[in-house]
Amino acid sequence: MFYFIIDILGIISFAISGVLVAMDKRLDLFGVFIIAFVTATGGGTLRDLLIGNTPVLWMQEPTYVYVIAGTVVFAIIFRNQLKYVRRSLFLFDTIGIGLYTMVGISHGLQSGLPPVMCIALGTITACFGGVIRDILCNEIPVIFRKEIYATACIMGGIGFFLLRKLPYDDAYAYVATILIVIGIRLLAVKFKISLPSIYRSAKEG
Amino acid sequence: MFYFIIDILGIISFAISGVLVAMDKRLDLFGVFIIAFVTATGGGTLRDLLIGNTPVLWMQEPTYVYVIAGTVVFAIIFRNQLKYVRRSLFLFDTIGIGLYTMVGISHGLQSGLPPVMCIALGTITACFGGVIRDILCNEIPVIFRKEIYATACIMGGIGFFLLRKLPYDDAYAYVATILIVIGIRLLAVKFKISLPSIYRSAKEG
Amino acid sequence: MFYFIIDILGIISFAISGVLVAMDKRLDLFGVFIIAFVTATGGGTLRDLLIGNTPVLWMQEPTYVYVIAGTVVFAIIFRNQLKYVRRSLFLFDTIGIGLYTMVGISHGLQSGLPPVMCIALGTITACFGGVIRDILCNEIPVIFRKEIYATACIMGGIGFFLLRKLPYDDAYAYVATILIVIGIRLLAVKFKISLPSIYRSAKEG
């Protein structure tokens, strides 16, 4: 139940981030809904496709469609007031990527994949909805350019496999993973830490 | 047989719409073929991937490849005359999305998915070839920005599940679905109806 | 063993081509890694998804991740010296697409697909990593616009199915395919041959 509430809050904040990007591009109602939908479900969809878990999760669970549709209607109506809840949205989004990282890792373990692939699946689940959103909106994905976002998920995933070696139940490692992801993301934003851009001194290489 | 002819006409008109976009981008012969191919088959491919119906349909049916290749050659040779058949192309395209909506819904029912997912699959089958075409050509998908296109497919899908409750054979509901999609699209184009763009009054939200 | 070395050299040169494009876009470390990764593995991933071969190949083989990660670190450190190995990279890349074409065809045969689909899978395996790289970097894929690249793979594939009719072991046809792809690509670059752009004389068609 607790898990379910966090899941829904994560989906809502992902969907709203999609609505915001879609409105900047002046898409129509259908476009806004699709962008919100892929932002919220795209990471999990890519994960399910890569491991062959079909029909993909959201196809089997209509709740997601209704929650996202409701969120889109709500976000459009209150579109000029969204700035007042920006901090809450950021927090939900951060909790969301922590949770999704854990969900992705758990799917990888169930498919019998090696640790590095589980970490990849966790990161894909948490981050690639935003990647697909940006591609559909004709932008280079923001997580390839700035912000500690995927990095937090990768760190959380590494933390999980280290902690898992301790003689405790896996549940502790899962909770710790979520906290690591959230903690790194919050610290990175607070102290404005980001990965360096990589480029060449001259272009003719 | 009748179904087959409509299917081929739909593929031809989708492929030509791909050729037209690709020529505007001055792609080479290979690029034009790929854009035509994904426009015609991309929606069904995405549907097959999401429900796990692999190898995807066009892999099992070489006819599609030959029809699309022939269409591309034909469209390139007569590229400066295509404007004279624009009305026919629009009509084939409209019939095509009606048919594809129905095909997608029918795949969803076969996979035992709930109605809202069947409608989603119908819309994906009909519309997402064009989405992939636009992404490969570095444009924001046109159906996210204007025109009643996906909306007609969604309406047709809702119509199908309403009509299906009547005590008639499903075949009638399928035919009615195709007619609803075609009707809404024709009316929307005739009366220049489109969904409103969604945007904020200020950007700082 | 010989096969394995060529495979690794191909992956390294694909990954470096990804690093070069990503650096031109000034992506951060994570972005550079992802672009390198999809360039090297994207074609095979798309092939595996289309035929339903899941979990996709790289998920089952962590070696790829480590080779690509090492290549990215190396390429970033020596980013201003990469021009001195440009010829070697071009050669590895060309050998790589020859090999990948053959690998794709062989997967198609194993899935019992008709020749035209096997050739399509070979071309997808060899070329679509670069397509996904360009889409993620917000460019129209370079192989749709210029250079004999996919064409060489298609020719190699056609050659395979012609040679296969001769009364020799398939192994000869596979080797010949690789040589055909490499030969056509080298000749095309040496003599600056490319496919013509397709466009209309006027835009109103």
XYZ file of C-alpha atoms in Angstrom:
615
model
C 0.000 0.000 0.000
C 2.789 2.388 0.957
C 4.637 1.248 -2.145
C 1.526 1.883 -4.241
C 1.121 5.460 -2.997
C 4.743 6.294 -3.799
C 4.335 4.703 -7.223
C 1.283 6.861 -7.969
C 3.001 10.022 -6.677
C 5.998 9.247 -8.888
C 3.788 8.751 -11.938
C 1.949 11.993 -11.246
C 5.157 13.994 -10.961
C 6.643 12.372 -14.078
C 3.415 13.070 -15.995
C 3.420 16.713 -14.902
C 7.031 17.083 -16.037
C 5.858 15.788 -19.408
C 2.974 18.256 -19.495
C 5.351 21.135 -18.783
C 7.707 20.196 -21.629
C 4.776 19.571 -24.011
C 3.229 22.969 -23.221
C 6.524 24.694 -23.987
C 6.250 23.123 -27.445
C 2.587 24.232 -27.746
C 1.360 20.728 -28.498
C -2.350 19.973 -28.683
C -4.325 17.988 -26.106
C -3.449 14.614 -27.642
C 0.226 15.540 -27.869
C 0.295 16.697 -24.251
C -1.290 13.441 -23.101
C 1.126 11.269 -25.090
C 4.168 13.187 -23.813
C 2.893 12.892 -20.220
C 2.242 9.200 -20.757
C 5.657 8.332 -22.204
C 7.407 10.405 -19.536
C 5.649 8.401 -16.831
C 5.758 4.949 -18.426
C 8.519 5.058 -21.060
C 11.326 3.888 -18.773
C 9.387 0.858 -17.586
C 8.250 0.123 -21.142
C 11.822 0.109 -22.466
C 12.856 -2.126 -19.557
C 10.025 -4.582 -20.282
C 10.871 -4.660 -23.993
C 14.584 -5.295 -23.373
C 13.951 -8.227 -21.036
C 10.978 -9.543 -23.030
C 8.374 -8.916 -20.345
C 5.334 -8.520 -22.627
C 2.614 -7.295 -22.823
C 4.476 -4.425 -21.169
C 3.402 -3.536 -17.639
C 1.107 -0.552 -18.348
C -0.850 -2.657 -20.877
C -1.894 -4.936 -18.061
C -2.795 -2.192 -15.614
C -5.359 0.390 -16.810
C -4.918 2.340 -13.548
C -1.832 4.035 -15.016
C -3.794 5.368 -17.981
C -6.497 6.844 -15.762
C -4.057 8.368 -13.279
C -2.062 9.972 -16.093
C -5.199 11.196 -17.903
C -6.463 12.742 -14.649
C -3.067 14.323 -14.007
C -2.984 15.835 -17.489
C -6.446 17.385 -17.126
C -5.538 18.723 -13.699
C -2.160 20.069 -14.856
C -3.674 21.801 -17.873
C -6.412 23.484 -15.837
C -3.943 24.714 -13.225
C -1.090 25.253 -15.671
C -0.420 28.804 -14.556
C -0.326 27.758 -10.900
C 2.087 24.829 -11.241
C 5.011 26.990 -10.183
C 3.620 27.083 -6.638
C 4.007 23.323 -6.261
C 7.377 23.102 -8.003
C 9.157 22.048 -4.811
C 6.649 19.269 -4.131
C 6.931 18.091 -7.721
C 10.714 18.000 -7.470
C 10.437 15.958 -4.283
C 7.928 13.470 -5.769
C 10.073 13.180 -8.876
C 13.147 12.458 -6.771
C 11.329 9.866 -4.686
C 9.995 8.463 -7.958
C 13.409 7.855 -9.504
C 14.568 6.235 -6.281
C 11.610 3.880 -6.329
C 11.876 3.159 -10.060
C 15.580 2.363 -9.717
C 14.676 -0.244 -7.143
C 11.827 -1.636 -9.281
C 14.142 -1.969 -12.286
C 16.825 -3.750 -10.250
C 14.235 -6.131 -8.870
C 12.987 -6.974 -12.391
C 16.573 -7.651 -13.454
C 17.129 -10.033 -10.535
C 13.893 -11.860 -11.361
C 15.148 -12.315 -14.940
C 18.403 -13.762 -13.595
C 20.569 -10.990 -15.046
C 24.042 -10.098 -13.731
C 24.401 -7.102 -11.335
C 25.669 -4.630 -13.937
C 22.550 -5.318 -16.057
C 20.263 -4.965 -13.043
C 21.787 -1.548 -12.375
C 21.312 -0.662 -16.055
C 17.646 -1.726 -15.864
C 17.146 0.345 -12.709
C 18.609 3.401 -14.402
C 16.581 2.801 -17.576
C 13.344 2.447 -15.576
C 14.000 5.674 -13.693
C 15.464 7.860 -16.422
C 14.448 6.830 -19.920
C 10.868 8.069 -19.770
C 12.423 11.536 -19.735
C 14.742 10.567 -22.590
C 11.800 9.502 -24.800
C 9.887 12.655 -23.783
C 12.770 14.846 -24.961
C 13.210 12.942 -28.230
C 9.494 13.240 -29.048
C 9.787 16.977 -28.325
C 12.810 17.270 -30.632
C 15.356 18.064 -27.912
C 18.620 16.401 -26.956
C 17.695 14.528 -23.744
C 18.338 16.795 -20.760
C 19.867 13.992 -18.685
C 22.631 13.622 -21.309
C 23.599 17.251 -20.867
C 23.311 18.281 -17.262
C 22.123 17.404 -13.797
C 23.055 14.463 -11.621
C 20.101 12.232 -12.348
C 21.134 8.973 -13.963
C 24.319 9.124 -11.878
C 22.267 9.005 -8.696
C 20.450 5.903 -9.973
C 23.715 4.179 -10.896
C 25.196 4.967 -7.462
C 22.050 3.643 -5.813
C 22.323 0.468 -7.853
C 25.976 -0.041 -6.917
C 25.024 0.581 -3.295
C 22.348 -2.095 -3.536
C 24.753 -4.808 -4.655
C 27.309 -3.848 -2.015
C 24.738 -3.795 0.805
C 23.220 -7.027 -0.392
C 26.381 -8.866 0.586
C 25.711 -8.023 4.229
C 23.895 -10.705 6.203
C 20.541 -8.902 6.263
C 17.297 -9.317 4.375
C 17.235 -7.858 0.832
C 14.438 -5.513 1.892
C 16.950 -3.370 3.786
C 19.159 -3.104 0.720
C 16.154 -2.012 -1.354
C 15.191 0.717 1.096
C 18.803 1.859 1.339
C 18.964 2.058 -2.456
C 15.981 4.370 -2.611
C 17.525 6.558 0.093
C 20.904 6.676 -1.687
C 19.310 7.780 -4.969
C 17.211 10.434 -3.240
C 20.126 11.613 -1.110
C 22.566 12.000 -4.014
C 20.016 13.817 -6.145
C 19.080 16.219 -3.344
C 22.715 16.942 -2.511
C 23.620 17.440 -6.182
C 20.817 19.939 -6.667
C 21.501 21.726 -3.383
C 25.214 22.157 -4.135
C 24.715 22.557 -7.883
C 26.973 19.620 -8.691
C 26.860 18.274 -12.235
C 28.939 16.077 -14.491
C 31.427 17.920 -16.683
C 30.652 18.404 -20.370
C 33.016 16.525 -22.652
C 34.288 18.261 -25.764
C 37.389 18.657 -27.825
C 39.623 21.708 -27.913
C 39.393 21.712 -31.705
C 36.802 20.209 -33.999
C 38.977 18.595 -36.650
C 39.824 15.435 -34.661
C -9.878 -10.200 -50.313
C -11.667 -6.893 -49.861
C -9.784 -6.468 -46.593
C -6.503 -7.226 -48.353
C -7.076 -4.566 -51.036
C -7.839 -1.894 -48.435
C -4.757 -2.958 -46.480
C -2.541 -2.558 -49.549
C -4.112 0.816 -50.457
C -3.532 2.001 -46.885
C 0.110 0.907 -47.001
C 0.630 2.624 -50.342
C -0.799 5.911 -49.130
C 1.191 5.756 -45.866
C 4.357 4.981 -47.841
C 3.761 7.919 -50.174
C 3.247 10.237 -47.194
C 6.654 9.025 -45.991
C 8.243 9.673 -49.403
C 6.859 13.220 -49.408
C 8.304 14.055 -45.974
C 11.633 12.388 -46.841
C 11.944 14.367 -50.077
C 11.373 17.620 -48.212
C 14.433 16.654 -46.141
C 16.384 15.775 -49.327
C 17.234 12.291 -48.107
C 18.929 9.807 -50.411
C 17.279 6.744 -51.923
C 17.935 4.542 -48.880
C 16.649 7.219 -46.523
C 13.484 7.701 -48.577
C 12.804 3.962 -48.559
C 13.318 3.640 -44.800
C 11.054 6.624 -44.055
C 8.357 5.202 -46.353
C 8.745 1.813 -44.693
C 8.478 3.032 -41.101
C 5.537 5.287 -41.975
C 3.661 2.286 -43.376
C 4.706 -0.358 -40.850
C 5.882 1.532 -37.736
C 2.506 1.622 -36.001
C 1.958 -2.108 -36.360
C 5.575 -2.779 -35.341
C 5.228 -0.784 -32.124
C 1.932 -2.584 -31.397
C 3.554 -5.996 -31.934
C 6.520 -5.073 -29.705
C 4.288 -3.832 -26.869
C 2.164 -6.986 -26.803
C 5.098 -9.323 -27.500
C 3.886 -10.534 -30.888
C 7.293 -11.392 -32.410
C 8.747 -11.691 -34.987
C 6.758 -8.550 -35.762
C 4.158 -8.862 -38.524
C 6.078 -7.399 -41.479
C 8.986 -9.796 -40.797
C 6.678 -12.685 -41.561
C 5.145 -11.192 -44.698
C 7.596 -10.112 -47.447
C 4.684 -8.723 -49.491
C 4.835 -5.504 -47.460
C 8.480 -4.932 -48.367
C 7.805 -5.373 -52.079
C 4.676 -3.206 -52.089
C 6.500 -0.421 -50.261
C 9.594 -0.701 -52.470
C 7.399 -0.511 -55.584
C 5.518 2.459 -54.142
C 8.760 4.293 -53.402
C 10.097 3.786 -56.933
C 6.764 4.881 -58.403
C 6.469 7.909 -56.105
C 10.001 9.062 -56.868
C 9.542 8.790 -60.635
C 6.264 10.702 -60.537
C 7.269 12.976 -57.664
C 6.338 16.168 -59.489
C 2.913 14.789 -60.401
C 1.896 13.582 -56.931
C -0.111 16.739 -56.326
C -2.677 15.594 -58.896
C -3.559 12.548 -56.782
C -3.463 14.328 -53.461
C -7.194 13.890 -52.904
C -7.035 10.154 -53.615
C -4.052 9.820 -51.290
C -5.911 11.630 -48.525
C -8.847 9.290 -49.001
C -6.696 6.129 -48.963
C -4.862 7.417 -45.906
C -8.145 8.069 -44.119
C -9.495 4.624 -45.005
C -6.124 3.258 -43.909
C -6.281 4.687 -40.393
C -9.842 3.425 -40.048
C -8.757 -0.064 -41.003
C -5.608 0.026 -38.875
C -7.580 1.172 -35.836
C -9.773 -1.886 -36.238
C -6.777 -4.190 -36.748
C -5.118 -2.856 -33.588
C -8.284 -3.306 -31.519
C -8.649 -6.852 -32.800
C -5.027 -7.675 -31.810
C -5.709 -6.279 -28.349
C -8.803 -8.447 -27.913
C -6.843 -11.510 -29.042
C -4.245 -10.736 -26.362
C -6.993 -10.523 -23.744
C -6.339 -6.859 -22.954
C -8.932 -4.525 -21.365
C -10.916 -2.157 -23.665
C -8.871 0.972 -22.904
C -5.709 -0.885 -23.993
C -7.381 -2.191 -27.138
C -8.286 1.393 -28.051
C -4.693 2.437 -27.316
C -3.397 -0.348 -29.573
C -5.775 0.678 -32.356
C -4.589 4.283 -32.141
C -0.928 3.199 -32.013
C -1.368 0.959 -35.073
C -3.010 3.754 -37.050
C -0.966 6.764 -35.952
C 2.516 5.878 -34.707
C 4.035 5.110 -38.085
C 3.689 8.827 -38.739
C 5.165 9.597 -35.313
C 8.285 7.527 -36.034
C 8.523 9.086 -39.526
C 8.564 12.580 -38.021
C 11.110 11.673 -35.339
C 13.484 10.163 -37.914
C 13.097 13.374 -39.942
C 13.872 15.499 -36.875
C 10.416 17.062 -36.522
C 7.997 17.155 -33.606
C 5.318 14.636 -34.683
C 2.612 16.448 -36.617
C -0.200 14.532 -34.893
C 0.915 16.006 -31.534
C 0.475 19.506 -32.885
C -2.516 19.714 -35.148
C -5.205 17.852 -37.048
C -7.863 15.509 -35.735
C -6.166 12.218 -36.471
C -5.500 10.219 -33.335
C -8.705 11.675 -31.909
C -10.707 10.047 -34.716
C -9.085 6.685 -33.916
C -9.841 7.021 -30.208
C -13.475 7.941 -30.948
C -13.757 4.986 -33.301
C -12.370 2.721 -30.590
C -14.822 4.006 -28.001
C -17.585 3.522 -30.554
C -16.505 -0.082 -31.062
C -16.807 -0.998 -27.398
C -20.167 0.740 -27.091
C -21.596 -0.935 -30.210
C -20.188 -4.273 -29.189
C -22.632 -4.374 -26.289
C -25.526 -4.539 -28.732
C -26.792 -8.037 -29.540
C -25.213 -8.199 -33.012
C -22.176 -9.936 -34.405
C -18.810 -8.207 -33.719
C -18.326 -7.814 -37.474
C -20.874 -4.967 -37.509
C -19.054 -3.176 -34.711
C -15.788 -3.476 -36.637
C -17.291 -2.001 -39.794
C -18.949 0.771 -37.793
C -15.590 1.566 -36.174
C -13.934 2.036 -39.540
C -16.773 4.290 -40.667
C -16.638 6.370 -37.452
C -12.892 6.968 -37.836
C -13.259 7.895 -41.508
C -16.301 10.072 -40.838
C -14.709 12.065 -38.007
C -11.520 12.615 -39.962
C -13.363 13.779 -43.079
C -15.596 16.131 -41.095
C -12.644 17.527 -39.144
C -10.735 18.280 -42.337
C -13.786 19.688 -44.129
C -14.656 22.046 -41.271
C -11.050 22.679 -40.286
C -11.604 21.452 -36.729
C -8.521 20.763 -34.637
C -7.623 20.286 -30.985
C -6.539 23.443 -29.178
C -2.853 23.980 -28.444
C -2.029 23.932 -24.758
C 0.400 26.508 -23.421
C 0.982 28.704 -20.455
C 0.431 32.441 -20.326
C 3.937 32.869 -18.911
C 6.934 30.612 -19.080
C 8.194 30.751 -15.516
C 5.683 28.235 -14.040
C 38.556 -16.418 -31.298
C 39.261 -14.573 -34.550
C 35.546 -13.743 -34.730
C 35.634 -12.464 -31.151
C 38.551 -10.094 -31.846
C 36.802 -8.603 -34.880
C 33.608 -8.230 -32.851
C 35.450 -6.311 -30.119
C 37.292 -4.119 -32.657
C 33.954 -3.335 -34.321
C 32.368 -2.403 -30.986
C 35.319 -0.192 -30.104
C 35.166 1.697 -33.390
C 31.367 2.088 -33.184
C 31.690 3.325 -29.592
C 34.349 5.852 -30.590
C 32.132 7.133 -33.400
C 29.471 7.640 -30.751
C 31.903 9.497 -28.483
C 32.869 11.824 -31.348
C 29.252 12.747 -32.130
C 28.421 13.151 -28.428
C 31.397 15.456 -27.863
C 30.293 17.656 -30.754
C 27.022 18.082 -28.845
C 28.953 18.802 -25.594
C 27.132 16.095 -23.665
C 28.206 15.169 -20.153
C 29.976 11.949 -19.156
C 26.747 9.966 -18.807
C 25.442 11.240 -22.136
C 28.712 10.358 -23.886
C 28.601 6.842 -22.459
C 24.974 6.272 -23.490
C 25.580 7.541 -27.026
C 28.661 5.316 -27.346
C 26.662 2.388 -25.992
C 23.682 2.758 -28.322
C 25.956 3.297 -31.317
C 27.721 0.013 -30.572
C 24.730 -2.083 -29.479
C 21.644 -0.328 -30.894
C 21.525 -2.215 -34.184
C 21.704 -5.604 -32.498
C 19.178 -4.492 -29.895
C 16.638 -3.457 -32.540
C 17.223 -6.768 -34.363
C 16.655 -8.758 -31.156
C 13.479 -6.806 -30.353
C 12.015 -7.305 -33.844
C 12.551 -11.064 -33.810
C 11.678 -11.453 -30.124
C 15.122 -12.582 -29.003
C 14.940 -11.375 -25.385
C 16.580 -10.502 -23.061
C 18.476 -8.729 -25.844
C 22.025 -9.912 -26.473
C 23.990 -7.242 -24.567
C 21.883 -7.924 -21.447
C 23.273 -11.426 -21.343
C 26.893 -10.463 -21.955
C 28.413 -7.914 -19.524
C 31.646 -7.905 -21.570
C 30.089 -5.386 -23.972
C 29.386 -2.917 -21.169
C 32.960 -3.102 -19.884
C 34.542 -2.837 -23.346
C 32.395 0.190 -24.188
C 33.006 1.834 -20.805
C 36.761 1.344 -21.248
C 36.602 2.711 -24.786
C 34.717 5.800 -23.624
C 37.258 6.570 -20.894
C 40.117 6.020 -23.324
C 38.494 8.106 -26.080
C 37.774 10.987 -23.723
C 41.339 11.067 -22.351
C 42.849 11.008 -25.827
C 40.070 13.039 -27.458
C 42.435 15.538 -29.042
C 44.589 12.751 -30.494
C 41.794 10.699 -32.088
C 42.453 12.261 -35.480
C 45.736 10.371 -35.708
C 43.920 7.037 -35.686
C 41.080 8.105 -37.915
C 42.130 5.743 -40.700
C 42.297 2.767 -38.348
C 38.893 3.666 -36.928
C 37.408 3.852 -40.422
C 38.870 0.435 -41.194
C 37.573 -1.161 -37.958
C 34.175 0.419 -38.537
C 34.049 -0.976 -42.076
C 35.088 -4.438 -40.919
C 32.501 -4.045 -38.149
C 29.568 -3.438 -40.484
C 30.658 -6.372 -42.639
C 30.705 -8.642 -39.617
C 27.435 -7.283 -38.194
C 25.691 -7.760 -41.533
C 26.681 -11.407 -41.420
C 25.610 -11.768 -37.783
C 22.195 -10.260 -38.560
C 21.658 -12.563 -41.543
C 22.606 -15.558 -39.451
C 20.070 -14.565 -36.740
C 17.400 -14.233 -39.419
C 18.130 -17.723 -40.763
C 17.974 -19.150 -37.248
C 14.531 -17.566 -36.830
C 13.389 -19.191 -40.087
C 12.778 -15.858 -41.833
C 12.721 -15.419 -45.642
C 15.872 -14.073 -47.389
C 14.635 -10.502 -47.803
C 14.044 -10.311 -44.029
C 17.461 -11.793 -43.285
C 19.046 -9.084 -45.431
C 16.942 -6.476 -43.600
C 18.118 -7.845 -40.248
C 21.747 -7.763 -41.405
C 21.403 -4.138 -42.464
C 19.599 -3.221 -39.235
C 22.295 -4.894 -37.122
C 25.073 -3.062 -38.972
C 23.510 0.373 -39.461
C 20.809 1.202 -36.936
C 23.106 1.808 -33.990
C 24.216 4.887 -35.907
C 20.587 5.790 -36.631
C 19.665 5.725 -32.927
C 22.862 7.676 -32.092
C 21.847 10.441 -34.501
C 18.251 10.569 -33.260
C 19.393 10.872 -29.624
C 21.709 13.697 -30.732
C 18.825 15.443 -32.525
C 20.172 14.969 -36.065
C 18.624 13.383 -39.145
C 20.475 10.044 -39.381
C 23.568 10.487 -41.538
C 23.023 7.187 -43.367
C 19.695 8.507 -44.699
C 21.441 11.470 -46.279
C 24.777 10.457 -47.693
C 27.435 7.792 -47.922
C 27.178 4.260 -49.238
C 26.773 2.449 -45.966
C 23.471 0.621 -45.735
C 23.724 -0.015 -49.465
C 26.941 -1.976 -48.945
C 25.195 -4.124 -46.316
C 22.227 -4.789 -48.601
C 24.553 -5.741 -51.491
C 26.476 -8.050 -49.167
C 23.219 -9.655 -48.100
C 22.084 -10.202 -51.679
C 25.520 -11.653 -52.428
C 25.132 -14.073 -49.522
C 21.885 -15.546 -50.808
C 23.248 -15.840 -54.360
C 26.481 -17.514 -53.239
C 24.612 -19.778 -50.898
C 23.046 -21.546 -53.866
C 26.476 -22.798 -54.908
C 27.392 -26.282 -53.699
C 29.792 -25.099 -50.983
C 29.564 -24.816 -47.228
C 27.676 -21.741 -45.914
C 30.868 -20.605 -44.188
C 32.298 -19.488 -47.549
C 29.182 -17.453 -48.293
C 29.468 -15.770 -44.888
C 33.092 -14.803 -45.450
C 32.300 -13.588 -48.961
C 29.493 -11.438 -47.552
C 31.844 -9.713 -45.145
C 34.307 -9.075 -47.976
C 31.582 -7.721 -50.294
C 30.369 -5.247 -47.656
C 33.916 -4.102 -46.878
C 34.842 -3.890 -50.560
C 31.836 -1.809 -51.589
C 32.249 0.568 -48.685
C 35.979 1.067 -49.356
C 35.407 1.633 -53.079
C 32.510 4.031 -52.420
C 34.623 6.129 -50.060
C 37.704 6.024 -52.322
C 35.747 7.154 -55.389
C 33.364 9.383 -53.419
C 30.304 7.530 -54.688
C 27.020 8.207 -52.914
C 23.316 7.721 -53.522
C 21.542 10.679 -55.105
C 19.353 12.903 -52.956
C 15.680 12.725 -53.852
C 13.704 15.942 -53.948
C 11.020 17.660 -55.925
C 11.531 20.511 -58.332
C 8.818 22.452 -56.532
C 7.476 22.112 -53.026
C 3.743 22.318 -53.607
C 3.193 18.670 -54.727
